[in-house]
Short mmCIF file of C-alpha atoms in Angstrom, two decimals:
data_model
loop_
_atom_site.label_atom_id
_atom_site.label_comp_id
_atom_site.label_asym_id
_atom_site.label_seq_id
_atom_site.Cartn_x
_atom_site.Cartn_y
_atom_site.Cartn_z
CA MET A 1 -56.01 -135.19 32.92
CA MET A 2 -53.76 -132.82 34.98
CA TYR A 3 -52.77 -131.11 31.75
CA ARG A 4 -56.43 -130.41 30.83
CA THR A 5 -57.13 -129.01 34.32
CA ILE A 6 -54.15 -126.52 33.99
CA VAL A 7 -55.19 -125.53 30.53
CA LEU A 8 -58.88 -125.04 31.59
CA ARG A 9 -57.86 -122.91 34.59
CA SER A 10 -55.59 -120.83 32.41
CA VAL A 11 -58.28 -120.20 29.79
CA VAL A 12 -60.82 -119.30 32.58
CA ALA A 13 -58.22 -116.91 34.09
CA ILE A 14 -57.55 -115.25 30.77
CA LEU A 15 -61.32 -114.87 30.05
CA PHE A 16 -61.84 -113.39 33.47
CA LEU A 17 -58.86 -110.93 32.83
CA CYS A 18 -60.45 -109.97 29.50
CA LEU A 19 -63.82 -109.33 31.17
CA VAL A 20 -62.26 -107.14 33.90
CA ILE A 21 -60.35 -105.18 31.23
CA THR A 22 -63.37 -104.66 29.10
CA VAL A 23 -65.58 -103.55 32.04
CA SER A 24 -62.74 -101.16 33.06
CA CYS A 25 -62.47 -99.71 29.64
CA TYR A 26 -66.16 -99.19 29.34
CA ARG A 27 -66.37 -97.49 32.71
CA HIS A 28 -63.44 -95.22 31.82
CA ARG A 29 -65.15 -94.26 28.53
CA ILE A 30 -68.24 -93.22 30.40
CA ASP A 31 -66.16 -90.98 32.78
CA VAL A 32 -64.45 -89.27 29.94
CA ARG A 33 -67.66 -88.50 28.14
CA HIS A 34 -68.98 -87.06 31.38
CA GLU A 35 -66.09 -84.71 31.69
CA PHE A 36 -66.91 -83.06 28.34
CA ASN A 37 -70.63 -82.72 28.93
CA GLN A 38 -70.64 -79.19 30.52
CA GLY A 39 -69.19 -75.79 30.01
CA VAL A 40 -70.22 -72.38 28.86
CA THR A 41 -71.32 -71.06 25.49
CA GLY A 42 -72.29 -67.60 24.23
CA THR A 43 -71.69 -64.77 21.90
CA VAL A 44 -69.29 -61.83 22.03
CA TRP A 45 -70.98 -58.59 20.75
CA LEU A 46 -69.35 -55.29 19.93
CA LYS A 47 -71.25 -52.05 20.55
CA SER A 48 -69.79 -48.78 19.22
CA GLY A 49 -70.29 -45.84 21.54
CA TYR A 50 -69.78 -42.24 21.00
CA ASP A 51 -69.91 -38.83 22.71
CA GLY A 52 -73.44 -37.67 22.11
CA GLU A 53 -72.40 -33.99 22.52
CA ASP A 54 -70.06 -34.14 19.60
CA ALA A 55 -71.58 -32.13 16.76
CA GLN A 56 -70.33 -34.48 14.06
CA TYR A 57 -72.29 -37.41 15.39
CA ALA A 58 -75.45 -35.26 15.72
CA VAL A 59 -75.58 -34.92 11.92
CA ASP A 60 -74.23 -38.47 11.04
CA PRO A 61 -74.59 -40.79 14.07
CA PRO A 62 -72.70 -44.03 13.92
CA ASP A 63 -74.29 -47.44 13.70
CA LEU A 64 -74.92 -48.38 17.36
CA SER A 65 -76.41 -51.90 16.69
CA LEU A 66 -74.71 -54.83 18.18
CA GLN A 67 -72.22 -56.59 15.86
CA PRO A 68 -70.82 -60.08 16.44
CA LEU A 69 -67.10 -59.93 17.35
CA ALA A 70 -65.16 -62.64 15.46
CA GLY A 71 -61.72 -63.66 16.74
CA ALA A 72 -62.12 -62.53 20.36
CA THR A 73 -60.12 -64.64 22.76
CA LEU A 74 -62.12 -66.08 25.70
CA TYR A 75 -60.42 -67.37 28.92
CA LEU A 76 -61.77 -69.56 31.67
CA LEU A 77 -59.66 -68.80 34.75
CA ARG A 78 -59.76 -70.78 37.98
CA TYR A 79 -61.82 -68.99 40.62
CA SER A 80 -61.28 -69.00 44.35
CA SER A 81 -63.12 -66.89 46.86
CA ASN A 82 -60.29 -66.84 49.34
CA ASN A 83 -57.55 -66.32 46.75
CA LEU A 84 -58.22 -63.62 44.21
CA ASN A 85 -55.03 -64.06 42.27
CA SER A 86 -56.53 -65.97 39.31
CA GLN A 87 -53.82 -66.43 36.71
CA GLU A 88 -54.53 -70.17 36.15
CA ILE A 89 -56.05 -70.40 32.70
CA VAL A 90 -58.21 -73.60 32.54
CA VAL A 91 -59.16 -73.37 28.91
CA THR A 92 -59.17 -70.77 26.05
CA THR A 93 -60.77 -70.40 22.71
CA GLN A 94 -61.63 -67.79 20.07
CA SER A 95 -64.99 -66.67 18.93
CA ASP A 96 -66.08 -67.65 15.40
CA SER A 97 -67.25 -65.46 12.51
CA LEU A 98 -70.66 -65.02 14.25
CA GLY A 99 -68.99 -64.20 17.67
CA ARG A 100 -70.04 -67.55 19.12
CA PHE A 101 -67.82 -69.55 21.55
CA ARG A 102 -67.89 -72.78 23.50
CA LEU A 103 -65.65 -73.69 26.37
CA ILE A 104 -65.69 -77.16 27.89
CA ALA A 105 -64.75 -77.44 31.56
CA LEU A 106 -65.42 -79.49 34.65
CA PRO A 107 -68.17 -78.32 36.97
CA GLY A 108 -67.22 -75.38 39.24
CA THR A 109 -66.86 -71.64 39.53
CA TYR A 110 -64.64 -69.71 37.04
CA TYR A 111 -63.81 -66.26 35.83
CA LEU A 112 -64.85 -65.98 32.16
CA ALA A 113 -62.87 -63.26 30.49
CA VAL A 114 -62.78 -61.88 26.86
CA TYR A 115 -60.09 -59.92 25.07
CA MET A 116 -59.87 -58.53 21.58
CA ALA A 117 -56.72 -56.75 20.41
CA THR A 118 -58.60 -54.45 18.01
CA VAL A 119 -60.95 -53.14 20.79
CA SER A 120 -59.31 -50.14 22.44
CA THR A 121 -61.34 -50.19 25.61
CA SER A 122 -59.75 -52.41 28.34
CA VAL A 123 -61.71 -53.02 31.58
CA ILE A 124 -58.67 -54.34 33.52
CA SER A 125 -55.12 -55.39 32.84
CA TYR A 126 -54.89 -57.40 36.05
CA MET A 127 -57.35 -59.31 38.28
CA LEU A 128 -58.36 -58.19 41.79
CA GLY A 129 -55.61 -59.14 44.28
CA ASP A 130 -53.16 -60.00 41.44
CA THR A 131 -49.88 -58.53 42.42
CA ILE A 132 -48.08 -59.84 39.34
CA GLY A 133 -50.41 -58.66 36.48
CA LEU A 134 -51.95 -60.68 33.76
CA ASP A 135 -50.04 -61.19 30.49
CA PHE A 136 -52.96 -59.81 28.60
CA SER A 137 -55.73 -57.15 29.02
CA ILE A 138 -59.42 -57.94 29.47
CA ASN A 139 -62.28 -56.17 27.74
CA ALA A 140 -64.93 -57.84 29.87
CA PHE A 141 -65.19 -60.56 32.55
CA THR A 142 -67.78 -62.22 34.78
CA VAL A 143 -68.01 -65.09 37.23
CA VAL A 144 -69.70 -68.17 35.98
CA ARG A 145 -70.80 -71.41 37.72
CA ILE A 146 -70.74 -74.39 35.47
CA PRO A 147 -73.18 -77.11 36.67
CA ASN A 148 -72.58 -80.87 36.24
CA GLY A 149 -73.84 -82.22 32.91
CA ARG A 150 -75.00 -79.06 31.08
CA PHE A 151 -73.81 -75.94 29.28
CA ILE A 152 -74.73 -72.46 30.42
CA GLU A 153 -75.21 -69.45 28.20
CA GLU A 154 -73.09 -66.30 28.93
CA SER A 155 -72.81 -63.58 26.34
CA PHE A 156 -70.63 -60.35 26.37
CA GLU A 157 -71.31 -56.81 25.06
CA ILE A 158 -68.14 -54.98 24.67
CA ALA A 159 -68.56 -51.20 24.24
CA GLU A 160 -65.93 -49.35 22.28
CA LEU A 161 -65.80 -45.51 22.24
CA LEU A 162 -65.27 -44.08 18.68
CA PRO A 163 -62.49 -41.58 18.48
CA GLN A 164 -63.49 -37.88 18.59
#
């Protein structure tokens, strides 16, 4: 009789422990999915520019339509209003063949920056207040606020001057 009581209590304890672990794992799975449910998406566009006074372009103007920029590197950097030295890269990606990108991040405010080595026009090579200097140049950047549970759309137009 005593043996049955010990076995029954052990089985109940093991079942309770399994239930606690299952609920814990399920809750953790929900939290993980929630972390990947927001961020920023968009397209990087390249727009050629030129000096309108150049006689060569008056006769044969270049194509000024927006072209998707494939292979551009996009950075999401930590933003702080009281500390402008933002070298902490949260996540990075490259634009696809259509210039599209998708960065997944927790809700918050970030700098979104784009860089393409083949584009000669750099906006900055360091962030405001940055006394060290970034390890890369930036062709364009903006501040984005990623809300909880959704993706925002933020596209870039990078203008490149054609050589004269």
